Coordinates of C-alpha atoms and ligand atoms in Angstrom, one line a residue:
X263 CA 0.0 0.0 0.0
X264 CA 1.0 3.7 -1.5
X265 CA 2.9 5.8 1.4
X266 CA 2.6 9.5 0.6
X267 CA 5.2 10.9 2.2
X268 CA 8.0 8.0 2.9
X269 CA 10.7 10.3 3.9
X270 CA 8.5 12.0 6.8
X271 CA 6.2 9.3 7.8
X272 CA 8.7 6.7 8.2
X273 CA 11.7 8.8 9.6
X274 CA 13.7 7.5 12.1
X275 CA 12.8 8.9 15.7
X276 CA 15.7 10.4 16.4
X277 CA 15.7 12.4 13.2
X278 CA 11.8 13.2 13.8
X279 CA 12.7 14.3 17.4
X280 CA 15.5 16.2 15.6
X281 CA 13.0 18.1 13.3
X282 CA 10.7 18.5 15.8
X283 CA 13.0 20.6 17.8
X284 CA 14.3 22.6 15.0
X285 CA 10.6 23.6 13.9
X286 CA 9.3 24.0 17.2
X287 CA 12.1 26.7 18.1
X288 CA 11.4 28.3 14.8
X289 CA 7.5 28.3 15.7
X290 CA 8.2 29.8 19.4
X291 CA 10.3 32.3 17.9
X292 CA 7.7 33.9 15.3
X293 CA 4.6 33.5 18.0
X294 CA 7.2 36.1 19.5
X295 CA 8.3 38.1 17.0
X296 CA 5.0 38.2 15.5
X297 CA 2.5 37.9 18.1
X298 CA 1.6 40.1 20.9
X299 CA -0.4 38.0 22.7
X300 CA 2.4 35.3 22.8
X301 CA 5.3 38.2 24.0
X302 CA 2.8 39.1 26.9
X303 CA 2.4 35.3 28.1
X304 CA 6.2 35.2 27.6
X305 CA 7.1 37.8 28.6
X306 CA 5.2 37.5 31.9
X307 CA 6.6 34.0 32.3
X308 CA 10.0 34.7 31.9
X309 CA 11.0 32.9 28.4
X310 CA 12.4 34.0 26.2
X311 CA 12.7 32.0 23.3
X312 CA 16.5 31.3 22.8
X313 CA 16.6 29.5 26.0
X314 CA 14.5 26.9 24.4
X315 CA 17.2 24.1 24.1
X316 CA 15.3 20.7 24.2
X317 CA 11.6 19.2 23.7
X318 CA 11.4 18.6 27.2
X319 CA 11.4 22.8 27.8
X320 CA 8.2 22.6 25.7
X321 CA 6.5 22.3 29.3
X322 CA 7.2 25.4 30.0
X323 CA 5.5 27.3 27.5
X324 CA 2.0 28.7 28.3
X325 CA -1.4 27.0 27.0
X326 CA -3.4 28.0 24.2
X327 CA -7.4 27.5 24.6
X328 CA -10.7 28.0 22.5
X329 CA -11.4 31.1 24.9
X330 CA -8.1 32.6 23.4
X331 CA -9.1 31.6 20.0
X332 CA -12.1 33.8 20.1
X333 CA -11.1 36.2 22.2
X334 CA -8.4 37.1 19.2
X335 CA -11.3 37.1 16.5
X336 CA -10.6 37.7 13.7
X337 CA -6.7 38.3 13.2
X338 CA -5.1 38.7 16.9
X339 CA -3.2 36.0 16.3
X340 CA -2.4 35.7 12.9
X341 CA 1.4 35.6 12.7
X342 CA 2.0 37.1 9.2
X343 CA 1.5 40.7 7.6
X344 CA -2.7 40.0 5.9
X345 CA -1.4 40.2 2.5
X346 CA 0.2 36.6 3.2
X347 CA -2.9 35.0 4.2
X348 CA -4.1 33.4 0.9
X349 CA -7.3 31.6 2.6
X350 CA -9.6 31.5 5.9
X351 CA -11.8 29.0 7.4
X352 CA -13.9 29.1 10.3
X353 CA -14.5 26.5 13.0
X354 CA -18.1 24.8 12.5
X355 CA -18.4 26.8 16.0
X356 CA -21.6 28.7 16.9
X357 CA -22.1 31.9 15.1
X358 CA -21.7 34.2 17.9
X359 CA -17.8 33.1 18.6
X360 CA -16.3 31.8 15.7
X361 CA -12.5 31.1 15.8
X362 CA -10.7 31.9 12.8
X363 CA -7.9 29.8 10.7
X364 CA -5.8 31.5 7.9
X365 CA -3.3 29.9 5.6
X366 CA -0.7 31.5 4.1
X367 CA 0.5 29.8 0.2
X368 CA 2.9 27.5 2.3
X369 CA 0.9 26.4 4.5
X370 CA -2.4 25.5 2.5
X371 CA 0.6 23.4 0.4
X372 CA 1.4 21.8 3.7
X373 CA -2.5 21.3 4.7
X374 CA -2.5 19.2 0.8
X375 CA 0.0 17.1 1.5
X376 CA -0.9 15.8 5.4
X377 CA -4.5 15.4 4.0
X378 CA -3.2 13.2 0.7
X379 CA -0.8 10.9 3.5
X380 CA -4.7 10.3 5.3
X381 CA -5.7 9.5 1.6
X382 CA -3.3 7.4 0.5
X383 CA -3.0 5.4 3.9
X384 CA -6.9 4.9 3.8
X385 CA -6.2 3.4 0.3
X386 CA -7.2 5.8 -1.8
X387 CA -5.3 6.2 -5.3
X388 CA -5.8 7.8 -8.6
X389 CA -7.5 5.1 -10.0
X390 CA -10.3 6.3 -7.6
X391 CA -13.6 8.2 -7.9
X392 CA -13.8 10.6 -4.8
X393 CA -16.9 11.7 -3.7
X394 CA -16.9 13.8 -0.7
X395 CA -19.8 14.9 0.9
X396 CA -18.0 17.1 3.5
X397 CA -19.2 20.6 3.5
X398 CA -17.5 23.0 1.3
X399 CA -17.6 26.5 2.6
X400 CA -16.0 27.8 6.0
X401 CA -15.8 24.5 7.4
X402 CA -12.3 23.0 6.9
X403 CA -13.5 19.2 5.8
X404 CA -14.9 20.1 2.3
X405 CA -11.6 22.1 0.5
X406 CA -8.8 20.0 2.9
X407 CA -10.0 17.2 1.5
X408 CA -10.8 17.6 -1.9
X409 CA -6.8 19.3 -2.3
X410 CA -5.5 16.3 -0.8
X411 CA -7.5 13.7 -3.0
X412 CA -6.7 16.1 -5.8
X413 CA -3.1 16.1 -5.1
X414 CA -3.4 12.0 -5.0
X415 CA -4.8 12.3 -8.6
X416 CA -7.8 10.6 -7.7
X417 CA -10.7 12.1 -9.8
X418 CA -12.8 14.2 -7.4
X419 CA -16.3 14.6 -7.0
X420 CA -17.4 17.5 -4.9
X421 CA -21.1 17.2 -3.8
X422 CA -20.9 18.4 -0.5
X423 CA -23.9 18.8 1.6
X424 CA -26.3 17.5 -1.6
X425 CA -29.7 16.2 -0.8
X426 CA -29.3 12.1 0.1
X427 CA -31.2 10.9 -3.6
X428 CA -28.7 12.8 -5.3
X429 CA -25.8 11.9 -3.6
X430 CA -27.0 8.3 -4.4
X431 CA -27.7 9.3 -8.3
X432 CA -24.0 10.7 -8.2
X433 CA -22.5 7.2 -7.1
X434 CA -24.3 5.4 -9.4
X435 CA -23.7 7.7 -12.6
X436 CA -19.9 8.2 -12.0
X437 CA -19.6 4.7 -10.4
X438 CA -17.9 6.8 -7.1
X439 CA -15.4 4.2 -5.6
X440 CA -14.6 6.1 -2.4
X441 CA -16.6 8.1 -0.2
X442 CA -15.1 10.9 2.0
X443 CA -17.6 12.3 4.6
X444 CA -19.1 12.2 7.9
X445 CA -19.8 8.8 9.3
X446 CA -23.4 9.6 10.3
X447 CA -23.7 11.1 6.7
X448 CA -22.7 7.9 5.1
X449 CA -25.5 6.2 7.1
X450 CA -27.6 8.6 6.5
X451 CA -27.2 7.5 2.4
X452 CA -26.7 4.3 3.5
X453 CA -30.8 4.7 4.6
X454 CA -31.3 6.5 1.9
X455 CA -30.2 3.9 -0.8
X456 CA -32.2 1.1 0.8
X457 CA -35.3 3.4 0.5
X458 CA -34.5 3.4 -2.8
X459 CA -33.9 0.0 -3.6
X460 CA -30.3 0.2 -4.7
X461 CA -28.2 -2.6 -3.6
X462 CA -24.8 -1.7 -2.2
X463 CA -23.6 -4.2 -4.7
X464 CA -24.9 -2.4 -7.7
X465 CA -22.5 0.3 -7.4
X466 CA -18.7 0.6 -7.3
X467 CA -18.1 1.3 -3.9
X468 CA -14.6 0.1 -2.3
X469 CA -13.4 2.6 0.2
X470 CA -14.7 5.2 2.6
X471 CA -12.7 7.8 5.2
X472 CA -14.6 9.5 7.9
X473 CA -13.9 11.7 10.8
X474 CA -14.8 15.2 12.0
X475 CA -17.2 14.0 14.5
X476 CA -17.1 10.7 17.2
X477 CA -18.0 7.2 15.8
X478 CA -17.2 4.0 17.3
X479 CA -15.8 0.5 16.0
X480 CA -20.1 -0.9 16.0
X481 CA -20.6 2.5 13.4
X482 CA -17.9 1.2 11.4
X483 CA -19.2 -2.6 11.7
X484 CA -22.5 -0.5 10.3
X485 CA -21.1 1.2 7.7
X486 CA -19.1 -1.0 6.3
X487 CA -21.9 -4.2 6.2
X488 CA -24.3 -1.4 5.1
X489 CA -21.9 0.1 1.9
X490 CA -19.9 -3.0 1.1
X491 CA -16.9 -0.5 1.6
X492 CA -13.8 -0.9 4.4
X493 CA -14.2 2.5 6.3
X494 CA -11.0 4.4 8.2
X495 CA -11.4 6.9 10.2
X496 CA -9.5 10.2 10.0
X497 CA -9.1 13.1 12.6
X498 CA -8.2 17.1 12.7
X499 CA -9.6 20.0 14.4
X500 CA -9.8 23.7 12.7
X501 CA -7.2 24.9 15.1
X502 CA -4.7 22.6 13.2
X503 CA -5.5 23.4 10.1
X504 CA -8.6 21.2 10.1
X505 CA -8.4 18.0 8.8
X506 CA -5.0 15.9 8.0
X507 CA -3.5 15.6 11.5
X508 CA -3.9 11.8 11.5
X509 CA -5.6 9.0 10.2
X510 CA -5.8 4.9 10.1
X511 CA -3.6 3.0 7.5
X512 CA -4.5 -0.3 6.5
X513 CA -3.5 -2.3 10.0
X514 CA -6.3 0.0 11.7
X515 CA -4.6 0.3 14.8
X516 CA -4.9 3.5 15.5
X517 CA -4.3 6.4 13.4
X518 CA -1.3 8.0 12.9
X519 CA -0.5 11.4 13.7
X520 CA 2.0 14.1 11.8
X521 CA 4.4 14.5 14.2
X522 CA 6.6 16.4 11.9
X523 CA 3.8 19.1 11.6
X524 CA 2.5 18.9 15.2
X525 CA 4.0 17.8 18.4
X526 CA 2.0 16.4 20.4
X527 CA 1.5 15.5 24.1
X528 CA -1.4 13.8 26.2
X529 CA -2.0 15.6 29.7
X530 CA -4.2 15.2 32.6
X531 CA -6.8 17.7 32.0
X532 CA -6.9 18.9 35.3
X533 CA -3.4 18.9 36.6
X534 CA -2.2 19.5 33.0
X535 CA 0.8 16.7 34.2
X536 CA 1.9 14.1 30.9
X537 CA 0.0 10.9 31.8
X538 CA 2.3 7.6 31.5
X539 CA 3.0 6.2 28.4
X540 CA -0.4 4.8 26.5
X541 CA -2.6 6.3 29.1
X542 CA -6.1 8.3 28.0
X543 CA -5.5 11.9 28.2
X544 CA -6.3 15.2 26.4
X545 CA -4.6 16.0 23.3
X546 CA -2.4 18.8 23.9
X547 CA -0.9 20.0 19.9
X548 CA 1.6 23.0 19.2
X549 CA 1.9 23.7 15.4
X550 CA 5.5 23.0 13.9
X551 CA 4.9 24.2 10.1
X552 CA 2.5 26.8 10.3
X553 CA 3.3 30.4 9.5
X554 CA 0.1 31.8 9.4
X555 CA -1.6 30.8 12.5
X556 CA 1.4 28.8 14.9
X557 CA -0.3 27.7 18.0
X558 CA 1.6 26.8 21.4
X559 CA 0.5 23.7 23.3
X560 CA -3.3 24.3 22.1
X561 CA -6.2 21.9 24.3
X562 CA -8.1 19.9 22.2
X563 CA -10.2 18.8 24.5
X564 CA -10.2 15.4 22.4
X565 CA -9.4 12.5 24.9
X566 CA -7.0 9.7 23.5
X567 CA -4.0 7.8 24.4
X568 CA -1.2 7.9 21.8
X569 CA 1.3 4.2 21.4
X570 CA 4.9 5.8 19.7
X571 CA 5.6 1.5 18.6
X572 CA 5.8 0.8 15.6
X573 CA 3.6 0.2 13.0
X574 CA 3.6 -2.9 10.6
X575 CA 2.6 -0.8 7.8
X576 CA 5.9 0.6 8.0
X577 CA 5.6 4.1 8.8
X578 CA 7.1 5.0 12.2
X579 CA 4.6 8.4 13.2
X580 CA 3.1 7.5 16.7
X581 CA -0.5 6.2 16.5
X582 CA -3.6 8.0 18.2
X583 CA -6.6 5.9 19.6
X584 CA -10.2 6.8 18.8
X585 CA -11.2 9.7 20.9
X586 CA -13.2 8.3 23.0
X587 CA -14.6 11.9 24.5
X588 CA -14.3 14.9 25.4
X589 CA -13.2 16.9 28.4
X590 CA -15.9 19.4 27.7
X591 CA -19.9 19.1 26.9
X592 CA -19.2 20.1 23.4
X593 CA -21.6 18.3 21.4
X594 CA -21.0 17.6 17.3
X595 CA -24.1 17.6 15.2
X596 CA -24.0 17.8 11.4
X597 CA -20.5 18.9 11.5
X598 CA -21.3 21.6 14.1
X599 CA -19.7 22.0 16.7
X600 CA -22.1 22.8 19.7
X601 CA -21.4 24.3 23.3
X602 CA -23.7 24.2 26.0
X603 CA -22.1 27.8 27.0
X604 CA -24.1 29.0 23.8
X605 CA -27.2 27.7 24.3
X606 CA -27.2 28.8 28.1
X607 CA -25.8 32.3 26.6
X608 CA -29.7 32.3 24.6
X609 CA -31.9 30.9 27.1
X610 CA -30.5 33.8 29.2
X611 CA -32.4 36.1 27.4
X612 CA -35.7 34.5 28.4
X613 CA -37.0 35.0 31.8
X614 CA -39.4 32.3 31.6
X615 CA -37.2 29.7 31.6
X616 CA -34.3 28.3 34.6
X617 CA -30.7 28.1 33.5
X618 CA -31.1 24.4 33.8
X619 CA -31.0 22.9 30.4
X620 CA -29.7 19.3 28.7
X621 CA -28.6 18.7 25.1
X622 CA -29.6 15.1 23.9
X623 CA -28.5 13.8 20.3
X624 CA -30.2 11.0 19.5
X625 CA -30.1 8.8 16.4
X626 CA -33.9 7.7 16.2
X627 CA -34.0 6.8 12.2
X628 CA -31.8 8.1 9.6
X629 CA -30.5 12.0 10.9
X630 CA -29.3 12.2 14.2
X631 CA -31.2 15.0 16.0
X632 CA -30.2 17.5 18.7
X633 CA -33.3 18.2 21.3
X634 CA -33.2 20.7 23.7
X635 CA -35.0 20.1 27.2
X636 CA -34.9 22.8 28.6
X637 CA -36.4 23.7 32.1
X638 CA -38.9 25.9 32.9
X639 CA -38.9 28.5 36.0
X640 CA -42.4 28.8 37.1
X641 CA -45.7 27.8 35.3
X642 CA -47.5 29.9 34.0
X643 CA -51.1 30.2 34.6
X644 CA -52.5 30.3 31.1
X645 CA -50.2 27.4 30.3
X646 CA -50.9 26.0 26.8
X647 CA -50.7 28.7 24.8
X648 CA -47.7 30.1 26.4
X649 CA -45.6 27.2 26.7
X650 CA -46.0 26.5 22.7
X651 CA -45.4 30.1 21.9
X652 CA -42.4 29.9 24.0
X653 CA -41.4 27.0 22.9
X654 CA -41.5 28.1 19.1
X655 CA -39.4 31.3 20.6
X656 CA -36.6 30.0 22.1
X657 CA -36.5 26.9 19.4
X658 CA -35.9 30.0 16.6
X659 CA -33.3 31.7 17.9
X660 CA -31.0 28.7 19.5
X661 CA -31.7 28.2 15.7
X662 CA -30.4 31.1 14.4
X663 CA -27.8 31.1 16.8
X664 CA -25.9 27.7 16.7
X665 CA -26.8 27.0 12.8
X666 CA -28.3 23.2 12.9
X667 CA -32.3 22.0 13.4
X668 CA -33.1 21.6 16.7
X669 CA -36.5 20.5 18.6
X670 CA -37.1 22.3 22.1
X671 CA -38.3 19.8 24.9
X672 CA -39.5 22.3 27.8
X673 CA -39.6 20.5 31.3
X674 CA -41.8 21.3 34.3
X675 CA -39.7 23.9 37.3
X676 CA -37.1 21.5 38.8
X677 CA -37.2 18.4 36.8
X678 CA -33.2 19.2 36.4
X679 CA -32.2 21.4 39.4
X680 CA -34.3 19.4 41.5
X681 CA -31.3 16.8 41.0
X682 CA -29.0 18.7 43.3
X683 CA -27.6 20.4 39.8
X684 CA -26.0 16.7 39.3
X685 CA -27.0 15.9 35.5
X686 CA -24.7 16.2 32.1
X687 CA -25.3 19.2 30.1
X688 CA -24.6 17.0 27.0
X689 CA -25.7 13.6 26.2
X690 CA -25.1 11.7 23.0
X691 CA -26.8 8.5 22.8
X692 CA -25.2 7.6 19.2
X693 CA -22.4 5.4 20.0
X694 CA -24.2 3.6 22.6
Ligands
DLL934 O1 -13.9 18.5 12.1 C1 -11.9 18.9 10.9 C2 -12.1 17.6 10.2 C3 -12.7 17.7 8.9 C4 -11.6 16.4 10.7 C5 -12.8 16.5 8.2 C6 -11.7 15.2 9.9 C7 -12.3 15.3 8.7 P1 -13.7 21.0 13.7 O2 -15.0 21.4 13.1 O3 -12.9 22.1 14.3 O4 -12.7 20.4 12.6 O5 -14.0 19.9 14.8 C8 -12.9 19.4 15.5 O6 -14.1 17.4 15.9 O7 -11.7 18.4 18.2 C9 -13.0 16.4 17.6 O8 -13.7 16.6 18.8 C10 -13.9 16.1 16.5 N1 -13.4 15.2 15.6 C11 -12.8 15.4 14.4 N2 -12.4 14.2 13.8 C12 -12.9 13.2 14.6 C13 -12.8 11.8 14.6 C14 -12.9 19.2 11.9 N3 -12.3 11.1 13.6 C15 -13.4 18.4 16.5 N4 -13.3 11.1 15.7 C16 -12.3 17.7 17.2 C17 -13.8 11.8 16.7 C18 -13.5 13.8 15.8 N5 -14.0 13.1 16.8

């Protein structure tokens, strides 16, 4: 099987470890020269940048969060002069906060080539026929991953969000072979084509590669009896770059991670300590390549352990598990990205109801849906008609606000806080 990059994903450690130094002091040194809000945390830490001497002093270096992300909206911490930046994305965030990527010519060329190692390593070639059914637009899926499979040669197919028949027409007229998209989206034509009565073994399916949102190894079971396809899964966050910071080769045993475009380390995230060796912990990532937008030691809030053996499939990049959670309530829906913090920032706005609210994602049939129950903090007298008024109310603007369809469950006074406060703010029943 094809590997993209043989130099870089089967380096010798030493000579990765070796890189990675050289790139990271190149990377601390421009978030100084460039960025204020780097030389303040610096500065008021005491580092200055030539005393980096080893990996280990990484450690030392301050974190990155979302909060800082959007705090710096749009450009705060954009590294280069505008004119370098030659495209943006936006994170599949709400629409009040967005956090902003920008690329500069080098680093979209970069972006291509860690997306087309995913490609190949999920077997894709150019005798393929992509189709990819990520959205094309501010959200980083659609564009990473059609440069990649272009750069592969593969012929490309960009649909994007089409409705499910056509995306089923599309395979059958140019007999698609691979299928590049979210996992619940491939069930979702999966449904679809059985409505339909087309057999999986009608068309010319072979391959799939999925990611951007959590799926377990019974969703790939699924997909893959469902599609007559073999299905990898493949990982990245906006903050990176967006997609291209690892994915599964052939051996499926994990997926394996860029380390000579992101160093990354798994903490304990509450003490922010390194957890031992092939422990769970968040995903902690500073950039290595990027000149546009170089992030230090940025939290993921993606839990996984990461295994540095390795691989039989030859290349030598450590291997990420699944993620299994997160360290937050963020919810994914439809490629958005959902915080509870948003939706309680809406609800404020409406006296009738208590800040005590629950997000539920469910998969009843073929979409998955997000339902709000949200409680209420008194009855009103006149009940019925208020309650549905209301209900249509807040259901518009959490709407408007977060960008998905959404159904607004409203619960008598107390049926959350009456629980001492003690109930998730998220729960996804997918996986289960
Ligand atoms: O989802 C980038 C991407 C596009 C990845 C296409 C893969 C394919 P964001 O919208 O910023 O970026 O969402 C990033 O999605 O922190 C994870 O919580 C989650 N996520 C991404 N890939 C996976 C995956 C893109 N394979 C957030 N499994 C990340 C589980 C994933 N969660």
């Amino acid at each position: 099987m094809a590997i993209y990059d043989q130099r870089h994903e089967c380096m010798n450690r030493e000579e990765l470890l070796q890189l990675q130094l050289e790139r990271l002091q190149a990377t601390v040194n421009r978030c100084y020269k460039n960025v204020p809000f780097y030389r303040r945390r610096l500065d008021d830490l005491g580092i200055e940048p030539e005393g980096l001497q080893s990996l280990d002093d990484l450690r030392a270096l301050p974190f990155t969060t979302k909060e800082d992300l959007r705090a710096s909206y749009p450009y705060d911490l954009v590294a280069v002069p505008l004119r370098e930046v030659v495209r943006f994305h936006l994170s599949s965030g709400t629409t009040g906060a967005p956090t902003v990527i920008a690329y500069t010519a080098n680093d979209l060329q970069h972006w291509t080539n860690l997306v087309a190692r995913n490609l190949a390593a999920g077997e894709i070639t150019r005798e393929d026929v992509v189709q990819i059914f990520f959205g094309y637009g501010l959200f980083s899926g659609g564009f990473g991953l059609h440069q990649g499979a272009e750069a592969i040669g593969a012929s490309v197919l960009p649909v994007s969000e089409a409705e499910l028949p056509q995306q089923v027409k599309i395979m059958q007229d140019f007999r698609s072979t691979a299928l590049i998209g979210m996992p619940s989206y491939a069930l979702s034509i999966a449904e679809t084509m059985e409505r339909m009565d087309v057999e999986p073994n009608s068309l010319s399916l072979r391959v799939g590669l999925f990611g951007a949102e959590p799926w377990s190894e019974e969703r790939r079971a699924e997909i893959e009896q469902r599609l007559y396809i073999r299905a990898y899964d493949i990982y990245g966050l906006s903050e990176m770059g967006g997609p291209g910071v690892a994915g599964e080769c052939p051996e499926r045993c994990g997926l394996h991670l860029a380390e000579d475009h992101y160093l990354i380390e798994v903490l304990d995230p509450d003490s922010g300590a390194p957890v031992p060796a092939g422990q769970e912990g968040e995903l902690v990532f500073t950039t290595l390549s990027k000149e546009a937008l170089p992030l230090l030691r940025y939290r993921s809030g993606d839990l996984a352990s990461v295994d540095p053996s390795p691989c039989p499939c030859g290349r030598t990049t450590a291997r990420m598990s699944r993620i299994s959670r997160r360290t937050d309530d963020m919810v994914i829906i439809h490629g958005m990205n959902i915080f509870p913090a948003d939706v309680a920032q809406v609800l404020a706005a409406f006296p009738e109801v208590s800040p005590h609210f629950q997000l539920v994602v469910e998969r009843p049939g073929a979409l998955d849906e997000l339902n709000v129950r949200v409680e209420l903090a008194g009855l009103p007298s006149d009940i019925g008609e208020k309650v549905l008024r209301l209900r249509d109310d807040i259901a518009a603007r959490l709407r408007a606000e977060l960008g998905v369809d959404l159904r607004i469950i409203l619960l008598e006074p107390r049926s959350l806080s009456g629980q001492g406060g003690k109930y998730p703010r998220a729960v996804d029943t997918r996986n289960r």
